Short mmCIF file of C-alpha atoms in Angstrom, two decimals:
data_model
loop_
_atom_site.label_atom_id
_atom_site.label_comp_id
_atom_site.label_asym_id
_atom_site.label_seq_id
_atom_site.Cartn_x
_atom_site.Cartn_y
_atom_site.Cartn_z
CA MET K 113 105.53 103.07 116.94
CA THR K 114 105.71 99.36 118.35
CA GLY K 115 109.37 99.39 118.58
CA LEU K 116 109.60 96.38 116.09
CA ASN K 117 112.75 96.49 114.18
CA GLU K 118 112.83 97.11 110.42
CA LYS K 119 113.62 93.43 109.65
CA GLU K 120 110.65 92.16 111.78
CA LEU K 121 108.21 94.86 110.51
CA ALA K 122 109.43 93.94 106.79
CA ARG K 123 108.92 90.37 107.52
CA GLN K 124 105.34 91.03 108.66
CA ALA K 125 104.72 93.23 105.83
CA MET K 126 105.67 90.35 103.43
CA ASN K 127 102.87 88.42 105.15
CA GLY K 128 100.39 91.08 104.12
CA ASP K 129 100.34 92.99 107.31
CA ILE K 130 99.33 96.61 106.16
CA ALA K 131 99.86 98.08 109.49
CA ALA K 132 103.44 96.72 109.60
CA PHE K 133 104.02 98.25 106.24
CA GLU K 134 102.60 101.59 107.24
CA GLU K 135 104.91 101.61 110.29
CA LEU K 136 107.90 100.93 107.85
CA ILE K 137 107.10 103.98 105.69
CA THR K 138 106.36 106.17 108.55
CA ALA K 139 109.82 107.40 109.08
CA GLU K 140 110.79 108.22 105.41
CA LYS K 141 107.37 109.67 104.49
CA PRO K 142 107.86 113.24 105.27
CA ARG K 143 111.11 113.21 103.42
CA LEU K 144 109.77 111.40 100.40
CA TYR K 145 106.89 113.78 100.18
CA SER K 146 109.07 116.57 100.24
CA PHE K 147 111.09 115.17 97.47
CA ALA K 148 107.86 114.40 95.53
CA LEU K 149 106.76 118.06 95.97
CA GLY K 150 110.20 119.17 94.55
CA MET K 151 109.95 116.65 91.67
CA ALA K 152 106.29 117.43 90.88
CA GLY K 153 106.80 121.22 90.51
CA GLY K 154 105.18 121.83 93.87
CA ASN K 155 101.99 120.21 92.81
CA HIS K 156 100.59 118.46 95.90
CA ALA K 157 98.24 116.43 93.89
CA ASP K 158 100.89 114.89 91.70
CA ALA K 159 103.34 114.42 94.57
CA ALA K 160 100.54 112.81 96.50
CA ASP K 161 99.56 110.59 93.44
CA VAL K 162 103.30 109.38 92.70
CA LEU K 163 104.06 108.80 96.30
CA GLN K 164 100.94 106.62 96.86
CA GLU K 165 101.46 104.62 93.67
CA ALA K 166 105.30 104.20 94.80
CA PHE K 167 104.00 102.92 98.23
CA VAL K 168 101.56 100.56 96.55
CA LYS K 169 104.28 99.16 94.41
CA ALA K 170 106.59 98.79 97.36
CA PHE K 171 103.75 96.90 99.34
CA VAL K 172 103.30 94.61 96.24
CA ASN K 173 106.89 94.13 95.70
CA ILE K 174 108.08 93.84 99.35
CA LYS K 175 109.26 90.37 99.05
CA ARG K 176 111.92 91.71 96.58
CA PHE K 177 113.28 93.49 99.59
CA ARG K 178 116.35 91.58 100.59
CA GLY K 179 117.75 93.83 103.33
CA ASP K 180 120.91 94.54 101.55
CA SER K 181 120.38 98.31 101.82
CA SER K 182 117.92 99.89 104.35
CA PHE K 183 114.33 99.76 103.80
CA GLY K 184 114.43 103.49 103.43
CA THR K 185 116.87 103.31 100.60
CA TRP K 186 114.85 100.68 98.77
CA LEU K 187 111.85 102.69 99.14
CA TRP K 188 113.64 106.03 97.83
CA ARG K 189 114.67 103.91 94.67
CA ILE K 190 110.91 102.93 94.10
CA VAL K 191 109.84 106.66 94.36
CA ARG K 192 112.33 107.73 91.93
CA ASN K 193 111.45 105.05 89.37
CA GLU K 194 107.98 105.93 89.94
CA PHE K 195 108.68 109.72 88.95
CA ILE K 196 110.34 108.54 85.78
CA ASN K 197 107.37 106.32 85.01
CA TYR K 198 105.03 109.11 85.92
CA ARG K 199 106.57 111.59 83.70
CA LYS K 200 106.62 108.92 80.79
CA ALA K 201 103.06 108.26 81.20
CA LEU K 202 102.03 112.10 81.21
CA GLY K 203 104.38 112.52 78.26
CA THR K 204 106.83 115.61 78.56
CA LYS K 205 104.15 117.74 80.13
CA ALA K 206 104.69 121.23 78.88
CA LEU K 207 104.40 123.46 81.64
CA GLN K 208 102.42 126.61 80.78
CA HIS K 209 103.85 129.87 81.92
CA ASP K 210 101.91 133.22 81.55
CA ASP K 211 104.67 135.49 80.80
CA GLU K 212 102.66 138.55 80.90
CA GLU K 213 101.08 137.64 84.16
CA VAL K 214 104.40 137.20 85.85
CA ALA K 215 105.93 140.28 84.31
CA GLY K 216 102.80 142.35 85.18
CA LEU K 217 103.32 141.18 88.90
CA ALA K 218 106.75 142.11 88.87
CA GLU K 219 105.82 145.72 87.66
CA THR K 220 103.14 146.22 90.10
CA GLY K 221 104.91 145.10 93.06
CA ARG K 222 104.93 148.03 95.44
CA THR K 223 103.75 147.07 98.90
CA THR K 224 104.89 144.36 101.36
CA ALA K 225 101.72 142.21 100.79
CA VAL K 226 102.18 142.54 97.14
CA ASP K 227 106.00 141.65 97.51
CA GLU K 228 105.17 138.57 99.22
CA LEU K 229 102.51 137.62 96.62
CA ILE K 230 105.14 138.11 93.88
CA PHE K 231 107.55 136.17 96.07
CA ALA K 232 105.14 133.42 96.37
CA GLU K 233 104.24 133.43 92.73
CA ARG K 234 107.86 133.36 91.63
CA ARG K 235 108.54 130.48 93.96
CA ALA K 236 105.72 128.52 92.38
CA LYS K 237 107.10 129.45 89.09
CA LEU K 238 110.56 128.26 89.84
CA LEU K 239 109.24 124.94 90.99
CA GLU K 240 107.59 124.60 87.67
CA ILE K 241 110.73 125.62 85.72
CA VAL K 242 112.58 122.96 88.02
CA ALA K 243 109.86 120.47 87.05
CA MET K 244 110.86 120.79 83.53
CA LEU K 245 114.24 119.45 83.96
CA PRO K 246 114.70 115.67 83.08
CA PRO K 247 114.11 113.62 86.20
CA LYS K 248 117.75 112.35 86.54
CA TYR K 249 118.72 116.27 86.86
CA ARG K 250 115.76 117.33 88.67
CA GLU K 251 116.25 114.87 91.41
CA ALA K 252 119.91 116.00 92.17
CA LEU K 253 118.81 119.61 92.15
CA VAL K 254 115.92 118.84 94.53
CA MET K 255 118.05 116.85 96.87
CA ILE K 256 120.93 119.37 96.94
CA ASP K 257 120.11 122.58 96.10
CA ILE K 258 116.53 122.72 97.44
CA ARG K 259 116.10 120.20 100.08
CA GLU K 260 119.67 120.88 101.32
CA GLU K 261 120.59 117.22 101.91
CA THR K 262 124.03 116.32 102.07
CA TYR K 263 126.22 115.05 99.14
CA GLU K 264 126.80 111.72 101.13
CA LYS K 265 123.30 111.09 101.81
CA THR K 266 121.99 112.18 98.41
CA ALA K 267 124.59 109.90 96.56
CA GLU K 268 123.31 107.16 98.83
CA LEU K 269 119.59 107.69 97.91
CA LEU K 270 120.18 108.34 94.22
CA ASP K 271 122.39 105.15 94.06
CA LEU K 272 125.43 107.35 92.57
CA SER K 273 129.00 107.72 92.97
CA MET K 274 130.04 111.15 94.46
CA SER K 275 131.68 112.19 91.29
CA ALA K 276 128.73 111.13 89.30
CA LEU K 277 126.38 113.03 91.59
CA LYS K 278 128.42 116.15 91.19
CA THR K 279 128.33 115.83 87.35
CA ARG K 280 124.58 115.56 87.37
CA LEU K 281 124.36 118.46 89.61
CA MET K 282 126.30 120.68 87.47
CA ARG K 283 124.38 119.68 84.41
CA ALA K 284 121.19 120.15 86.34
CA ARG K 285 122.26 123.77 87.11
CA GLU K 286 123.48 124.36 83.71
CA LYS K 287 119.93 123.16 82.34
CA LEU K 288 118.26 125.42 84.92
CA SER K 289 120.39 128.40 84.13
CA GLU K 290 119.36 127.91 80.35
CA LEU K 291 115.68 127.87 81.34
CA ILE K 292 116.27 130.91 83.60
CA ARG K 293 117.92 132.90 80.91
CA LYS K 294 114.71 132.35 78.71
CA ARG K 295 112.51 133.50 81.72
CA ARG K 296 114.66 135.89 83.43
CA SER K 297 112.01 138.61 83.32
CA TYR K 298 110.02 136.43 86.02
CA PHE K 299 112.81 136.81 88.54
CA LEU K 300 113.92 140.49 88.02
CA MET I 220 129.62 128.24 71.79
CA SER I 221 128.79 131.91 71.86
CA VAL I 222 130.14 133.97 74.45
CA CYS I 223 126.52 134.21 75.98
CA ASP I 224 126.43 130.44 76.04
CA LYS I 225 129.58 130.29 77.79
CA THR I 226 128.13 132.54 80.25
CA THR I 227 125.04 130.52 80.77
CA ARG I 228 127.47 127.66 81.85
CA LEU I 229 129.42 129.91 84.15
CA ILE I 230 126.29 131.30 85.70
CA ALA I 231 125.19 127.68 86.48
CA ALA I 232 128.66 127.25 88.11
CA ALA I 233 128.10 130.58 90.15
CA MET I 234 124.70 128.97 91.35
CA GLY I 235 126.70 126.09 92.93
CA ARG I 236 129.60 128.43 94.30
CA ASP I 237 131.75 126.60 91.97
CA LEU I 238 133.31 129.43 89.89
CA GLU I 239 136.99 129.83 89.64
CA PRO I 240 138.36 133.38 90.20
CA ASN I 241 139.23 133.89 86.40
CA GLU I 242 135.77 132.53 85.49
CA ALA I 243 134.28 134.99 88.09
CA ARG I 244 136.31 137.98 86.59
CA PHE I 245 135.36 136.90 82.97
CA LEU I 246 131.52 136.82 83.98
CA LYS I 247 131.61 140.20 85.67
CA GLU I 248 133.42 141.85 82.86
CA HIS I 249 130.91 140.25 80.34
CA ALA I 250 127.86 141.07 82.17
CA ALA I 251 128.92 144.70 82.42
CA GLY I 252 128.78 145.00 78.67
CA CYS I 253 125.93 142.54 77.98
CA ALA I 254 122.53 143.62 79.18
CA ALA I 255 120.89 140.15 78.44
CA CYS I 256 123.73 138.23 80.32
CA ARG I 257 123.42 141.13 83.14
CA GLU I 258 119.90 140.36 83.52
CA HIS I 259 120.48 136.51 83.41
CA LEU I 260 122.98 136.79 86.20
CA ALA I 261 120.68 138.92 88.27
CA ALA I 262 117.92 136.47 87.73
CA ALA I 263 120.01 133.55 88.63
CA GLY I 264 121.26 135.20 91.91
CA ALA I 265 117.58 135.73 92.68
CA VAL I 266 116.61 132.07 91.99
CA THR I 267 119.81 130.58 94.09
CA GLY I 268 118.40 132.36 96.99
CA MET I 269 114.97 131.08 96.28
CA LEU I 270 115.95 127.49 95.56
CA LYS I 271 117.03 126.84 99.21
CA GLY I 272 113.92 125.54 101.03
CA LEU I 273 111.76 125.93 98.06
CA VAL I 274 110.17 122.74 99.62
CA PRO I 275 110.53 121.94 103.11
CA ALA I 276 113.13 119.15 103.94
CA GLU I 277 110.19 117.29 105.31
CA ALA I 278 106.66 117.78 104.43
CA ASP I 279 103.42 116.44 105.73
CA THR I 280 101.33 114.55 103.13
CA PRO I 281 98.01 115.91 102.45
CA LEU I 282 95.03 115.34 104.61
CA GLY I 283 93.38 111.81 103.68
CA PHE I 284 96.59 110.36 102.13
CA GLY I 285 96.83 107.66 104.61
CA ASP I 286 93.28 106.66 104.36
CA ARG I 287 93.59 106.30 100.74
CA LEU I 288 96.71 104.69 100.75
CA ARG I 289 95.32 102.07 103.14
CA ASP I 290 92.37 101.64 101.13
CA ARG I 291 94.53 100.80 98.10
CA LEU I 292 96.66 98.55 99.92
CA LEU I 293 93.62 96.79 101.12
CA ASP I 294 92.50 96.22 97.58
CA ARG I 295 96.06 95.05 96.71
CA SER I 296 96.25 92.61 99.48
CA GLY I 297 92.64 91.11 99.24
CA ARG I 298 92.19 91.45 102.93
CA ARG I 299 89.15 93.51 102.66
CA ASN I 300 87.31 91.73 105.14
CA TRP I 301 85.61 92.86 108.38
CA TYR I 302 88.43 92.19 110.46
CA GLY I 303 90.77 94.06 107.99
CA TYR I 304 89.35 97.21 109.49
CA LEU I 305 90.31 96.44 113.02
CA PRO I 306 93.50 98.09 114.23
CA THR I 307 96.49 95.57 114.08
CA ILE I 308 98.32 95.18 117.28
CA ARG I 309 101.70 93.59 117.08
CA PHE I 310 103.88 92.53 119.96
CA ARG I 311 107.66 92.28 120.57
CA PRO I 312 108.61 88.65 121.72
CA MET I 313 108.87 89.76 125.38
CA GLU I 314 105.59 91.33 125.38
CA LEU I 315 104.04 88.23 123.68
CA GLY I 316 105.57 85.96 126.23
CA LEU I 317 104.12 88.18 129.02
CA LEU I 318 100.80 88.08 127.44
CA ALA I 319 101.08 84.22 127.13
CA GLY I 320 101.82 84.07 130.79
CA LEU I 321 99.06 86.13 131.81
CA LEU I 322 96.63 84.06 129.86
CA LEU I 323 97.91 80.90 131.41
CA CYS I 324 97.50 82.47 134.76
CA ALA I 325 93.90 83.25 134.03
CA LEU I 326 93.40 79.80 132.59
CA ALA I 327 95.09 78.20 135.70
CA THR I 328 92.79 80.39 138.16
CA VAL I 329 89.61 79.54 136.40
CA GLY I 330 90.64 75.79 136.24
CA PHE I 331 91.38 75.92 139.99
CA PHE I 332 87.94 77.05 140.86
CA TYR I 333 86.19 74.87 138.45
CA PHE I 334 87.78 71.71 139.61
CA ASN I 335 87.37 72.82 143.41
CA GLU I 336 83.80 73.26 142.85
CA GLU I 337 81.48 70.08 143.49
CA HIS I 338 80.39 68.62 140.39
CA PRO I 339 77.94 65.60 140.04
CA GLN I 340 80.15 62.55 139.76
CA PRO I 341 79.28 58.85 139.44
CA LEU I 342 78.17 57.47 142.73
CA LEU I 343 79.49 54.01 143.68
CA LEU I 344 76.41 52.02 144.92
CA THR I 345 77.92 48.51 145.26
CA SER I 346 81.09 46.52 144.89
CA LYS I 347 81.38 42.73 145.15
CA GLU I 348 83.45 39.68 143.90
CA VAL I 349 81.70 36.47 142.93
CA SER I 350 82.62 33.31 141.22
CA THR I 351 81.76 33.12 137.46
CA GLU I 352 80.32 30.00 138.00
CA THR I 353 77.05 31.43 139.48
CA PRO I 354 75.09 33.93 138.02
CA LEU I 355 75.48 37.33 139.21
CA SER I 356 72.47 39.17 140.62
CA ILE I 357 72.17 42.64 140.31
CA ASP I 358 69.42 44.98 141.63
CA LEU I 359 68.56 48.44 140.24
CA GLU I 360 67.03 50.51 142.79
CA TYR I 361 64.97 53.84 142.29
CA LEU I 362 63.29 55.93 144.83
CA ALA I 363 60.16 57.42 143.80
CA VAL I 364 58.66 60.29 145.85
CA HIS I 365 55.18 59.39 144.52
CA PRO I 366 53.65 56.63 142.69
CA ILE I 367 54.65 56.34 139.25
CA ARG I 368 52.10 54.59 136.81
CA GLU I 369 54.51 54.04 133.85
CA VAL I 370 58.14 53.47 133.86
CA ALA I 371 60.48 51.96 131.21
CA VAL I 372 63.85 50.49 132.41
CA THR I 373 66.30 49.61 129.67
CA ILE I 374 69.29 47.39 130.26
CA GLU I 375 72.04 47.07 127.78
CA LEU I 376 74.69 44.55 127.92
CA ASP I 377 78.15 44.34 126.36
CA ALA I 378 79.09 41.33 124.29
CA GLY I 379 80.91 39.51 127.05
CA VAL I 380 77.74 39.39 129.25
CA LYS I 381 74.48 37.51 129.02
CA PHE I 382 71.05 37.79 130.61
CA HIS I 383 70.58 34.69 132.90
CA SER I 384 67.03 33.52 132.23
CA ASP I 385 64.92 30.45 131.64
CA TYR I 386 63.76 32.10 128.51
CA ALA I 387 65.90 31.65 125.65
CA GLU I 388 64.83 35.03 123.85
CA VAL I 389 65.59 36.90 126.86
CA ALA I 390 69.04 35.16 127.44
CA ALA I 391 69.94 35.53 123.76
CA ALA I 392 68.93 39.43 124.00
CA ARG I 393 71.54 41.97 124.41
CA SER I 394 69.34 44.44 125.80
CA HIS I 395 65.81 44.43 127.67
CA THR I 396 63.17 46.78 128.50
CA TRP I 397 61.23 46.22 131.77
CA THR I 398 57.77 48.31 131.82
CA GLY I 399 55.75 48.73 134.97
CA LYS I 400 54.88 50.97 137.64
CA PHE I 401 56.59 52.42 140.87
CA THR I 402 55.21 52.57 144.18
CA GLU I 403 56.12 55.55 146.58
CA GLY I 404 59.43 54.84 148.13
CA MET I 405 62.32 52.42 147.12
CA ASN I 406 61.65 50.30 143.97
CA SER I 407 64.01 47.40 143.12
CA ILE I 408 64.47 45.99 139.47
CA PRO I 409 66.43 42.75 139.89
CA PHE I 410 67.96 40.81 137.00
CA MET I 411 70.72 38.23 136.78
CA VAL I 412 73.42 37.96 134.32
CA THR I 413 76.53 35.75 133.52
CA VAL I 414 80.12 36.81 132.45
CA GLU I 415 81.04 34.49 129.47
CA LYS I 416 84.47 35.77 128.85
CA PRO I 417 87.35 37.14 130.78
CA GLY I 418 87.78 40.96 130.33
CA THR I 419 86.08 44.09 131.46
CA TRP I 420 82.44 44.51 130.32
CA GLN I 421 79.80 47.17 131.29
CA ILE I 422 76.20 46.97 131.68
CA ARG I 423 74.18 50.38 131.15
CA THR I 424 70.73 51.07 132.35
CA ARG I 425 68.31 53.82 132.01
CA ALA I 426 64.98 54.52 133.44
CA ASP I 427 62.82 57.56 132.46
CA PHE I 428 60.21 58.94 135.19
CA GLY I 429 59.38 62.16 136.76
CA GLY I 430 60.80 64.05 134.07
CA TRP I 431 64.38 62.83 134.85
CA ARG I 432 66.49 60.06 132.99
CA HIS I 433 68.07 57.89 135.69
CA GLU I 434 71.07 55.89 134.62
CA HIS I 435 73.24 53.09 136.17
CA LEU I 436 76.89 52.03 134.90
CA ILE I 437 77.76 48.58 135.96
CA THR I 438 81.38 47.38 135.26
CA LEU I 439 82.35 43.70 135.22
CA THR I 440 86.03 42.55 135.38
CA SER I 441 86.21 39.01 134.90
CA THR I 442 89.55 36.91 135.37
CA GLY I 443 87.76 33.87 134.26
CA LYS I 444 87.05 32.41 137.42
CA MET I 445 86.05 35.41 139.49
CA VAL I 446 84.25 38.53 138.51
CA THR I 447 84.51 41.87 140.34
CA MET I 448 81.27 43.97 139.92
CA ALA I 449 80.90 47.62 140.65
CA GLN I 450 77.65 49.49 140.26
CA TYR I 451 77.42 53.33 139.78
CA GLN I 452 74.65 55.68 139.69
CA LEU I 453 75.11 58.33 137.14
CA PRO I 454 74.07 61.83 137.72
CA LYS I 455 70.56 62.04 136.65
CA HIS I 456 69.53 64.69 134.03
CA ARG I 457 66.47 66.37 132.49
CA ILE I 458 64.76 64.63 129.72
#
């Protein structure tokens, strides 16, 4: 870190300074990638693709950053929009679940190693199920229930009022509950 | 809404620990008699535990992410030049000031040694003041360490100066080249000029011999009645 403030770095990035832009995104990158992973159903390739696309868009459009909010907040907004576009581009990708495979794993779980394998598999499946939620519900669930971000910070980053966030989260849990009901055998 | 649909909503509330006591009681009672809802509740319980930390709150991007991103940014910025690959160093204003100060100090040090070193300077040979009414006689002197068979000395005049000669073509000329030979020792090339107009004028001469160019600069400052002449020998240089 050079210690230059956000405003100065943003000014340099506006003049095409790539290193300044890289420094600007450094602080938020781990959190954004965590969010991207949650949004992409744990798929690292998809998460990295979307995040990269969002960063490129942020760089190209950095002149639109007016400094009304922090650069981090502005960046989060771009990443969230990119997930909406990304899902649209893909179509509503139906995630494939091999019910028999998971059910089989559950039945054969006897040893600790196998238990761990089952647990890892279940986590992966759960992430896939989370990825089936519409983006606006998914992001609320990823932020609060998965990443355990505070309500205040989440409301700020998702640009929502507190009550709107709580409503979205409730709807997200209901939708998740419906999805789980249909696939309850995975988790028993 | 069927009872089981209602249970789904209550289970969602339970996942967020938002269940009222009467709702919790209803859910418990319903699940006791409904195998599907009982399984659903158990699955939701397992899922709630799994959700937390399903992805870490902060995660490292995959290897090569930064390089690929930089590559794309370079493409978009149109800065894919050789210097685009150099690391960029940025300074805070104070650091920049310090750096500028250091550079100035370095320049001052170099300048000090440069200007204190002896450099060839024009050498004043003669200086005199004469009336403009009489022609001014000037001698160009050259030291030859051995006889020179062929020497050419060119004299060029500014507009306010004329050669003083009985020959009209010489007097009208703006430059004249003398050719001849030098003997070992001091050789003198005399010529005469008249200053026609007030002002400061120059006469430039050059003589090429022994592999060197020898030059003189003569300045003539005329007030109209008097003229001050100063003759300088310029540093010789290789030809």
